[in-house]
Amino acid sequence: MDMQYLRHTTGAATLPDDLPYADMLTISPPGAQLVFALTSFASGGDALLWKLSMWALFVALGAALWRAMDAAQRPWLLLVGLSPVVLLHGFIDVHIDLAMALVMMLAFAARNRGYIIAGGMLLGAAVTIKYLPLLALPVLLFGLERRHQMRLP
């Protein structure tokens, strides 16, 4: 590998000369940009403090989700939260996907409690972080009742 490719250095970061999507300011949706901006402002630009502020956001969203779930669902939430994928990519790599997943799960919890408008607003917030929750829109609108009606005898 040609190491001269990584020769442009600005402060603590080393950037290549030819960046993909260089004409775009960012490839992240607006909600992700807002999360990045708020955590960067809270951390003052320090990488460790940025990671800690993202962790604090994840813990706050997880606590809100824990409160929104009923007692029968909480063990499943704990099982998902302790999975290696969540621990590795959510807390070690600090992927924004974890915030999106937590907000999307909050949308489903609101929908299950009968708060359809709040569920839709939370799903909209999740879509502003990543576009993947758009696939969950039919489930949020129609629920899972149809799936139970289509079971084979």
Backbone as ProteinMPNN parsed JSONL, in Angstrom:
{"seq_chain_A": "MDMQYLRHTTGAATLPDDLPYADMLTISPPGAQLVFALTSFASGGDALLWKLSMWALFVALGAALWRAMDAAQRPWLLLVGLSPVVLLHGFIDVHIDLAMALVMMLAFAARNRGYIIAGGMLLGAAVTIKYLPLLALPVLLFGLERRHQMRLP", "coords_chain_A": {"N_chain_A": [[0.846, -1.183, 0.0], [0.554, 2.194, -0.819], [1.882, 4.572, 1.144], [2.089, 7.286, 0.83], [-0.322, 8.229, 0.1], [-1.722, 9.0, 2.326], [-0.963, 11.643, 3.181], [-1.806, 14.233, 3.809], [-2.143, 16.269, 6.513], [-3.986, 17.55, 9.194], [-3.867, 19.052, 12.106], [-4.686, 16.767, 14.552], [-5.606, 14.842, 12.862], [-5.187, 12.722, 10.069], [-5.648, 12.977, 6.718], [-6.679, 11.637, 3.561], [-5.649, 12.742, 0.233], [-7.537, 12.503, -1.79], [-10.717, 12.457, -1.282], [-13.63, 10.447, -0.917], [-16.837, 11.483, -2.01], [-16.261, 14.209, -1.843], [-17.41, 16.543, -2.707], [-19.692, 16.786, -1.257], [-21.021, 18.09, 1.779], [-21.624, 16.466, 3.933], [-22.475, 13.028, 4.425], [-24.325, 12.207, 6.123], [-27.64, 12.008, 7.513], [-29.894, 14.743, 8.541], [-30.649, 14.53, 11.311], [-28.629, 12.935, 12.391], [-26.492, 14.647, 11.949], [-27.196, 16.677, 13.711], [-27.004, 15.338, 16.18], [-24.263, 14.741, 16.129], [-23.248, 17.366, 16.115], [-24.195, 18.408, 18.569], [-22.991, 16.655, 20.439], [-20.334, 17.096, 19.818], [-20.11, 19.788, 20.486], [-20.632, 19.589, 23.24], [-18.433, 18.11, 24.028], [-16.286, 19.665, 23.443], [-14.519, 19.185, 21.422], [-12.733, 17.229, 22.151], [-11.724, 13.9, 21.756], [-12.156, 11.699, 23.504], [-13.989, 12.769, 25.346], [-16.035, 13.249, 23.537], [-16.791, 10.655, 22.86], [-17.679, 9.819, 25.363], [-19.848, 11.561, 25.708], [-21.529, 10.665, 23.665], [-22.006, 8.084, 24.628], [-23.41, 8.791, 26.942], [-25.72, 9.814, 25.756], [-26.695, 7.448, 24.555], [-27.18, 5.896, 26.845], [-29.129, 7.468, 28.11], [-31.218, 7.331, 26.202], [-31.614, 4.57, 26.275], [-32.471, 4.272, 28.942], [-34.873, 5.688, 28.839], [-36.226, 4.028, 27.082], [-36.31, 1.688, 28.602], [-38.043, 2.483, 30.639], [-40.333, 2.834, 29.122], [-41.021, 0.3, 28.321], [-42.935, -2.637, 29.2], [-43.062, -4.921, 32.029], [-42.824, -7.527, 31.05], [-41.44, -7.228, 28.682], [-38.966, -6.187, 29.297], [-36.827, -8.058, 30.005], [-36.156, -8.986, 27.417], [-35.264, -6.661, 26.226], [-32.994, -6.209, 27.777], [-31.523, -8.452, 27.024], [-31.058, -7.91, 24.306], [-29.617, -5.533, 24.592], [-27.271, -6.436, 25.778], [-26.066, -7.881, 23.833], [-23.343, -8.948, 21.737], [-23.073, -7.493, 19.327], [-24.358, -5.037, 19.787], [-22.864, -4.116, 21.971], [-20.266, -4.001, 20.875], [-20.422, -2.435, 18.408], [-22.05, -0.342, 19.181], [-21.161, 0.727, 21.666], [-18.363, 0.56, 21.746], [-17.364, 1.187, 19.166], [-18.972, 3.369, 18.78], [-21.261, 3.88, 17.028], [-23.68, 5.707, 15.204], [-25.882, 4.355, 14.572], [-26.888, 2.978, 16.748], [-28.212, 4.919, 18.279], [-30.242, 5.524, 16.466], [-31.573, 3.037, 16.397], [-32.459, 2.829, 19.058], [-34.211, 5.031, 19.257], [-36.056, 4.254, 17.328], [-37.057, 1.936, 18.545], [-38.245, 3.136, 20.729], [-40.304, 4.397, 19.37], [-41.843, 2.181, 18.595], [-42.539, 1.261, 21.133], [-44.134, 3.372, 22.022], [-46.186, 3.158, 20.153], [-47.236, 0.642, 20.81], [-48.366, 1.234, 23.251], [-50.482, 2.713, 22.508], [-50.116, 5.311, 21.711], [-50.143, 6.636, 18.963], [-49.529, 8.91, 17.426], [-47.324, 9.997, 18.802], [-45.631, 7.839, 18.46], [-45.291, 7.936, 15.679], [-43.984, 10.409, 15.455], [-41.622, 9.859, 16.837], [-40.631, 7.836, 15.196], [-40.182, 9.38, 12.934], [-38.14, 10.998, 13.951], [-36.19, 9.037, 14.245], [-35.782, 8.409, 11.574], [-34.569, 10.733, 10.696], [-32.087, 10.376, 11.737], [-31.004, 8.004, 10.649], [-31.867, 6.408, 7.557], [-33.019, 3.906, 7.537], [-35.243, 3.209, 9.312], [-37.515, 3.773, 7.791], [-38.381, 1.48, 6.625], [-39.814, 0.308, 8.626], [-42.179, 1.608, 8.768], [-44.747, 0.566, 7.744], [-45.326, -1.355, 9.751], [-45.555, 0.247, 11.989], [-47.766, 1.783, 11.284], [-49.85, -0.07, 10.737], [-49.594, -2.067, 12.602], [-48.961, -5.294, 14.139], [-51.022, -7.037, 13.923], [-52.119, -8.106, 11.546], [-50.266, -10.002, 10.749], [-50.689, -12.034, 12.565], [-53.174, -12.841, 11.747], [-52.673, -14.107, 9.358], [-51.615, -16.59, 9.796], [-50.922, -20.014, 9.206], [-53.087, -22.852, 9.657]], "CA_chain_A": [[0.0, 0.0, 0.0], [1.305, 3.425, -0.922], [1.626, 5.381, 2.336], [2.039, 8.692, 0.457], [-1.728, 8.562, -0.082], [-2.192, 9.598, 3.576], [0.038, 12.639, 3.553], [-2.402, 15.505, 4.207], [-2.373, 16.243, 7.95], [-4.523, 18.761, 9.807], [-3.973, 18.845, 13.543], [-4.519, 15.385, 14.996], [-6.185, 13.921, 11.884], [-4.5, 12.555, 8.8], [-6.675, 12.772, 5.708], [-6.16, 11.416, 2.199], [-5.837, 13.851, -0.703], [-8.713, 12.254, -2.62], [-11.79, 11.974, -0.412], [-14.89, 10.141, -1.597], [-17.916, 12.431, -1.736], [-15.64, 15.469, -1.421], [-18.282, 17.661, -3.042], [-20.773, 16.835, -0.269], [-20.591, 18.503, 3.106], [-21.726, 15.28, 4.767], [-23.376, 12.006, 3.9], [-25.217, 11.857, 7.231], [-28.922, 12.725, 7.545], [-29.892, 15.913, 9.438], [-30.688, 14.157, 12.729], [-27.281, 12.496, 12.762], [-25.665, 15.852, 12.016], [-27.537, 17.368, 14.955], [-26.396, 14.575, 17.28], [-22.819, 14.967, 16.066], [-22.962, 18.749, 16.494], [-24.41, 18.584, 20.008], [-21.969, 15.936, 21.212], [-19.055, 17.782, 19.6], [-20.152, 21.002, 21.306], [-20.521, 19.192, 24.649], [-17.109, 17.567, 24.317], [-15.247, 20.662, 23.202], [-13.58, 18.698, 20.415], [-11.906, 16.149, 22.677], [-12.247, 12.627, 21.246], [-12.645, 10.873, 24.61], [-15.219, 13.385, 25.841], [-17.066, 13.043, 22.532], [-17.268, 9.283, 23.03], [-18.448, 9.78, 26.615], [-21.133, 12.23, 25.512], [-22.354, 9.743, 22.881], [-22.436, 7.035, 25.564], [-24.453, 9.366, 27.794], [-26.933, 9.845, 24.935], [-27.186, 6.075, 24.433], [-27.709, 5.474, 28.151], [-30.382, 8.198, 28.33], [-32.232, 6.727, 25.341], [-31.888, 3.237, 26.814], [-33.269, 4.421, 30.163], [-36.225, 6.051, 28.41], [-36.827, 2.824, 26.519], [-36.567, 0.785, 29.731], [-39.257, 2.969, 31.304], [-41.47, 2.698, 28.221], [-41.349, -1.116, 28.161], [-43.577, -3.251, 30.354], [-42.198, -5.873, 32.741], [-42.593, -8.723, 30.24], [-40.534, -6.91, 27.581], [-37.659, -5.728, 29.773], [-35.741, -9.033, 29.834], [-35.744, -9.018, 26.019], [-34.465, -5.448, 26.012], [-31.698, -6.463, 28.406], [-30.83, -9.423, 26.184], [-30.586, -7.193, 23.114], [-28.602, -4.569, 25.008], [-26.021, -7.108, 26.132], [-25.558, -8.664, 22.707], [-22.018, -8.476, 21.296], [-23.171, -6.5, 18.249], [-24.671, -3.743, 20.397], [-21.727, -3.691, 22.789], [-19.114, -3.676, 20.03], [-20.634, -1.316, 17.491], [-22.714, 0.771, 19.83], [-20.428, 1.372, 22.753], [-16.923, 0.65, 21.498], [-17.161, 1.956, 17.94], [-19.853, 4.527, 18.893], [-21.996, 4.094, 15.787], [-24.931, 6.455, 15.352], [-26.967, 3.399, 14.348], [-27.479, 2.608, 18.033], [-29.189, 5.966, 18.611], [-31.377, 5.313, 15.569], [-32.311, 1.849, 16.83], [-33.136, 3.123, 20.318], [-35.342, 5.924, 18.977], [-37.052, 3.451, 16.623], [-37.699, 1.077, 19.535], [-39.141, 4.019, 21.48], [-41.488, 4.589, 18.524], [-42.668, 0.981, 18.722], [-43.096, 1.217, 22.493], [-45.245, 4.339, 22.049], [-47.269, 2.579, 19.338], [-47.839, -0.446, 21.581], [-49.158, 1.819, 24.336], [-51.621, 3.42, 21.934], [-49.738, 6.678, 21.351], [-49.758, 6.483, 17.565], [-48.905, 10.158, 16.958], [-45.986, 10.048, 19.397], [-44.84, 6.815, 17.779], [-44.929, 8.463, 14.366], [-42.987, 11.469, 15.622], [-40.366, 9.207, 17.191], [-40.118, 7.183, 13.996], [-39.635, 10.462, 12.116], [-36.836, 11.365, 14.524], [-35.255, 7.959, 13.912], [-35.467, 8.521, 10.142], [-33.614, 11.828, 10.503], [-30.762, 9.9, 12.138], [-30.671, 7.064, 9.57], [-33.057, 6.207, 6.743], [-33.484, 2.53, 7.688], [-36.572, 3.053, 9.923], [-38.609, 3.884, 6.827], [-38.874, 0.125, 6.385], [-40.706, -0.058, 9.722], [-43.391, 2.431, 8.7], [-45.984, -0.224, 7.698], [-45.58, -1.99, 11.047], [-46.019, 1.289, 12.9], [-49.101, 2.218, 10.876], [-50.862, -1.123, 10.764], [-49.374, -2.983, 13.709], [-48.613, -6.668, 13.806], [-52.212, -7.866, 13.983], [-52.306, -8.803, 10.28], [-49.379, -11.162, 10.717], [-51.333, -13.091, 13.325], [-54.333, -13.313, 10.983], [-52.233, -14.866, 8.202], [-50.981, -17.842, 10.207], [-51.509, -21.251, 8.686], [-53.601, -23.694, 10.764]], "C_chain_A": [[0.885, 1.237, 0.0], [0.949, 4.343, 0.242], [1.613, 6.875, 2.021], [0.595, 9.164, 0.262], [-2.285, 9.281, 1.139], [-1.252, 10.704, 4.042], [-0.53, 13.967, 4.014], [-2.763, 15.442, 5.693], [-2.893, 17.596, 8.412], [-4.689, 18.487, 11.293], [-3.71, 17.388, 13.904], [-5.017, 14.38, 13.971], [-5.344, 13.892, 10.62], [-5.541, 12.173, 7.762], [-6.042, 12.485, 4.356], [-6.425, 12.62, 1.306], [-7.135, 13.711, -1.492], [-9.805, 11.626, -1.755], [-13.004, 11.582, -1.238], [-15.962, 11.131, -1.14], [-17.371, 13.783, -1.277], [-16.526, 16.666, -1.72], [-19.444, 17.803, -2.062], [-20.219, 17.31, 1.071], [-20.617, 17.321, 4.064], [-22.635, 14.277, 4.076], [-24.367, 11.57, 4.975], [-26.522, 12.641, 7.13], [-28.911, 13.844, 8.588], [-29.922, 15.57, 10.919], [-29.335, 13.684, 13.227], [-26.346, 13.694, 12.866], [-25.927, 16.614, 13.308], [-26.921, 16.664, 16.157], [-24.896, 14.8, 17.302], [-22.458, 16.379, 16.523], [-23.113, 18.956, 17.994], [-23.349, 17.871, 20.839], [-20.591, 16.557, 21.0], [-18.988, 19.064, 20.416], [-19.964, 20.653, 22.779], [-19.122, 18.715, 24.992], [-15.991, 18.578, 24.11], [-14.202, 20.198, 22.2], [-12.675, 17.584, 20.883], [-12.535, 14.805, 22.298], [-12.826, 11.763, 22.367], [-13.938, 11.45, 25.19], [-16.361, 13.252, 24.843], [-17.665, 11.645, 22.672], [-18.106, 9.161, 24.304], [-19.802, 10.469, 26.462], [-22.067, 11.391, 24.633], [-22.855, 8.607, 23.768], [-23.545, 7.545, 26.467], [-25.773, 9.457, 27.037], [-27.534, 8.451, 24.816], [-27.808, 5.587, 25.731], [-29.031, 6.18, 28.437], [-31.509, 7.631, 27.462], [-32.603, 5.328, 25.823], [-32.727, 3.291, 28.078], [-34.707, 4.82, 29.824], [-36.948, 4.844, 27.832], [-37.173, 1.823, 27.613], [-37.854, 1.184, 30.449], [-40.5, 2.781, 30.434], [-41.917, 1.246, 28.05], [-42.084, -1.627, 29.394], [-42.668, -4.352, 30.911], [-41.906, -7.114, 31.913], [-41.583, -8.475, 29.12], [-39.135, -6.554, 28.056], [-36.563, -6.782, 29.701], [-35.245, -9.136, 28.391], [-34.898, -7.8, 25.677], [-33.075, -5.616, 26.607], [-30.875, -7.432, 27.571], [-30.269, -8.759, 24.924], [-29.463, -6.235, 23.486], [-27.266, -5.184, 25.352], [-25.462, -7.965, 25.004], [-24.206, -8.105, 22.251], [-22.088, -7.417, 20.205], [-23.435, -5.118, 18.836], [-23.484, -3.243, 21.204], [-20.544, -3.266, 21.934], [-19.357, -2.426, 19.198], [-21.291, -0.114, 18.145], [-21.841, 1.494, 20.829], [-18.927, 1.448, 22.525], [-16.655, 1.497, 20.262], [-17.994, 3.231, 17.899], [-20.515, 4.841, 17.543], [-23.304, 4.814, 16.083], [-26.129, 5.536, 15.143], [-27.635, 2.985, 15.658], [-28.505, 3.651, 18.469], [-30.431, 5.818, 17.748], [-32.214, 4.133, 16.031], [-33.066, 2.105, 18.128], [-34.345, 4.029, 20.108], [-36.443, 5.154, 18.238], [-37.771, 2.515, 17.594], [-38.613, 1.887, 20.452], [-40.422, 4.288, 20.692], [-42.409, 3.38, 18.619], [-43.284, 0.861, 20.108], [-44.267, 2.193, 22.608], [-46.439, 3.795, 21.271], [-47.99, 1.471, 20.118], [-48.689, 0.067, 22.741], [-50.338, 2.627, 23.824], [-51.331, 4.86, 21.553], [-49.22, 6.679, 19.917], [-49.056, 7.737, 17.04], [-47.488, 10.28, 17.518], [-45.074, 9.01, 18.751], [-44.396, 7.27, 16.406], [-43.874, 9.552, 14.446], [-41.626, 10.878, 15.979], [-39.775, 8.465, 15.997], [-39.542, 8.222, 13.031], [-38.281, 10.926, 12.625], [-35.794, 10.307, 14.208], [-34.844, 8.033, 12.441], [-34.495, 9.669, 9.891], [-32.205, 11.443, 10.931], [-30.205, 8.938, 11.086], [-31.957, 6.793, 8.814], [-33.675, 4.812, 6.889], [-34.865, 2.399, 8.332], [-37.747, 3.262, 8.979], [-39.195, 2.51, 6.511], [-39.854, -0.324, 7.465], [-42.017, 0.708, 9.694], [-44.672, 1.605, 8.585], [-46.324, -0.891, 9.027], [-46.105, -0.958, 12.03], [-47.448, 1.716, 12.562], [-50.16, 1.151, 11.102], [-50.709, -2.093, 11.921], [-49.035, -4.377, 13.217], [-49.828, -7.581, 13.769], [-52.426, -8.666, 12.703], [-51.435, -10.046, 10.203], [-50.019, -12.32, 11.454], [-52.549, -13.645, 12.581], [-53.918, -14.216, 9.826], [-51.557, -16.183, 8.572], [-51.687, -19.036, 9.578], [-51.994, -22.116, 9.849], [-52.685, -24.868, 11.049]], "O_chain_A": [[1.861, 1.306, 0.747], [-0.175, 4.84, 0.314], [1.173, 7.666, 2.855], [0.328, 10.366, 0.261], [-3.212, 10.082, 1.018], [-0.797, 10.69, 5.186], [0.214, 14.773, 4.573], [-3.607, 14.636, 6.085], [-2.335, 18.642, 8.081], [-5.59, 17.744, 11.681], [-2.648, 16.843, 13.602], [-4.871, 13.175, 14.179], [-4.852, 14.924, 10.164], [-6.235, 11.167, 7.909], [-4.984, 13.029, 4.038], [-7.316, 13.423, 1.583], [-7.763, 14.715, -1.825], [-9.813, 10.417, -1.526], [-13.378, 12.302, -2.164], [-15.964, 11.555, 0.016], [-17.964, 14.428, -0.412], [-16.41, 17.7, -1.061], [-20.11, 18.838, -2.042], [-19.095, 16.977, 1.447], [-19.735, 17.187, 4.912], [-23.464, 14.643, 3.243], [-25.162, 10.657, 4.752], [-26.522, 13.799, 6.714], [-28.014, 13.891, 9.43], [-29.279, 16.254, 11.715], [-28.937, 13.993, 14.351], [-25.506, 13.754, 13.763], [-25.0, 17.135, 13.928], [-26.378, 17.313, 17.05], [-24.314, 15.025, 18.363], [-21.474, 16.568, 17.238], [-22.273, 19.597, 18.625], [-22.863, 18.416, 21.829], [-19.764, 16.545, 21.912], [-17.942, 19.396, 20.973], [-19.226, 21.334, 23.491], [-18.666, 18.892, 26.121], [-14.866, 18.359, 24.559], [-13.111, 20.764, 22.138], [-11.913, 17.04, 20.084], [-13.732, 14.597, 22.495], [-13.884, 11.158, 22.192], [-14.872, 10.706, 25.49], [-17.522, 13.153, 25.239], [-18.881, 11.469, 22.611], [-19.128, 8.475, 24.313], [-20.796, 10.011, 27.026], [-23.281, 11.409, 24.84], [-24.016, 8.212, 23.664], [-24.511, 6.83, 26.734], [-26.833, 9.204, 27.61], [-28.746, 8.284, 24.958], [-28.852, 4.933, 25.715], [-29.96, 5.559, 28.952], [-32.633, 7.469, 27.938], [-33.772, 4.944, 25.784], [-33.604, 2.45, 28.274], [-35.65, 4.342, 30.454], [-38.143, 4.658, 28.064], [-38.221, 1.178, 27.555], [-38.657, 0.328, 30.822], [-41.598, 2.59, 30.956], [-43.061, 0.989, 27.676], [-41.886, -1.12, 30.498], [-41.632, -4.667, 30.326], [-40.835, -7.704, 32.059], [-40.936, -9.415, 28.656], [-38.194, -6.618, 27.264], [-35.434, -6.432, 29.357], [-34.055, -9.35, 28.159], [-33.929, -7.9, 24.925], [-32.086, -5.206, 26.0], [-29.666, -7.256, 27.424], [-29.134, -9.025, 24.53], [-28.466, -6.138, 22.77], [-26.231, -4.528, 25.231], [-24.49, -8.694, 25.2], [-23.963, -6.904, 22.375], [-21.239, -6.527, 20.163], [-22.809, -4.138, 18.43], [-23.135, -2.065, 21.127], [-19.887, -2.27, 22.239], [-18.589, -1.467, 19.272], [-21.101, 1.017, 17.698], [-21.784, 2.723, 20.844], [-18.276, 2.337, 23.073], [-15.83, 2.41, 20.292], [-17.745, 4.095, 17.059], [-20.345, 5.93, 16.994], [-23.951, 4.553, 17.097], [-27.256, 5.888, 15.491], [-28.826, 2.673, 15.671], [-29.566, 3.292, 18.98], [-31.55, 5.968, 18.238], [-33.441, 4.219, 16.054], [-34.197, 1.645, 18.283], [-35.392, 3.814, 20.719], [-37.628, 5.374, 18.49], [-38.981, 2.322, 17.473], [-39.641, 1.383, 20.904], [-41.501, 4.395, 21.275], [-43.627, 3.536, 18.715], [-44.422, 0.412, 20.247], [-45.282, 1.871, 23.226], [-47.582, 3.96, 21.697], [-49.217, 1.383, 20.082], [-49.631, -0.603, 23.162], [-51.111, 3.169, 24.615], [-52.236, 5.565, 21.107], [-48.012, 6.719, 19.684], [-48.088, 7.631, 16.286], [-46.559, 10.628, 16.789], [-43.891, 9.266, 18.523], [-43.259, 7.023, 16.003], [-42.973, 9.615, 13.609], [-40.597, 11.339, 15.486], [-38.559, 8.464, 15.805], [-38.526, 7.97, 12.382], [-37.379, 11.215, 11.838], [-34.64, 10.636, 13.933], [-33.694, 7.754, 12.1], [-33.68, 9.593, 8.972], [-31.236, 12.096, 10.543], [-29.048, 9.061, 10.686], [-33.041, 6.935, 9.38], [-34.777, 4.585, 6.389], [-35.62, 1.521, 7.915], [-38.881, 2.95, 9.344], [-40.372, 2.396, 6.17], [-40.642, -1.243, 7.239], [-42.885, 0.466, 10.533], [-45.633, 1.92, 9.286], [-47.498, -0.981, 9.389], [-47.001, -1.253, 12.82], [-48.246, 1.979, 13.461], [-51.246, 1.443, 11.602], [-51.623, -2.872, 12.191], [-48.845, -4.601, 12.021], [-49.676, -8.79, 13.598], [-52.876, -9.809, 12.772], [-51.854, -11.053, 9.63], [-49.91, -13.467, 11.021], [-52.911, -14.806, 12.772], [-54.727, -15.015, 9.355], [-50.973, -16.827, 7.701], [-52.91, -19.048, 9.442], [-51.379, -22.115, 10.916], [-52.967, -25.668, 11.942]]}, "name": "protein", "num_of_chains": 1, "seq": "MDMQYLRHTTGAATLPDDLPYADMLTISPPGAQLVFALTSFASGGDALLWKLSMWALFVALGAALWRAMDAAQRPWLLLVGLSPVVLLHGFIDVHIDLAMALVMMLAFAARNRGYIIAGGMLLGAAVTIKYLPLLALPVLLFGLERRHQMRLP"}
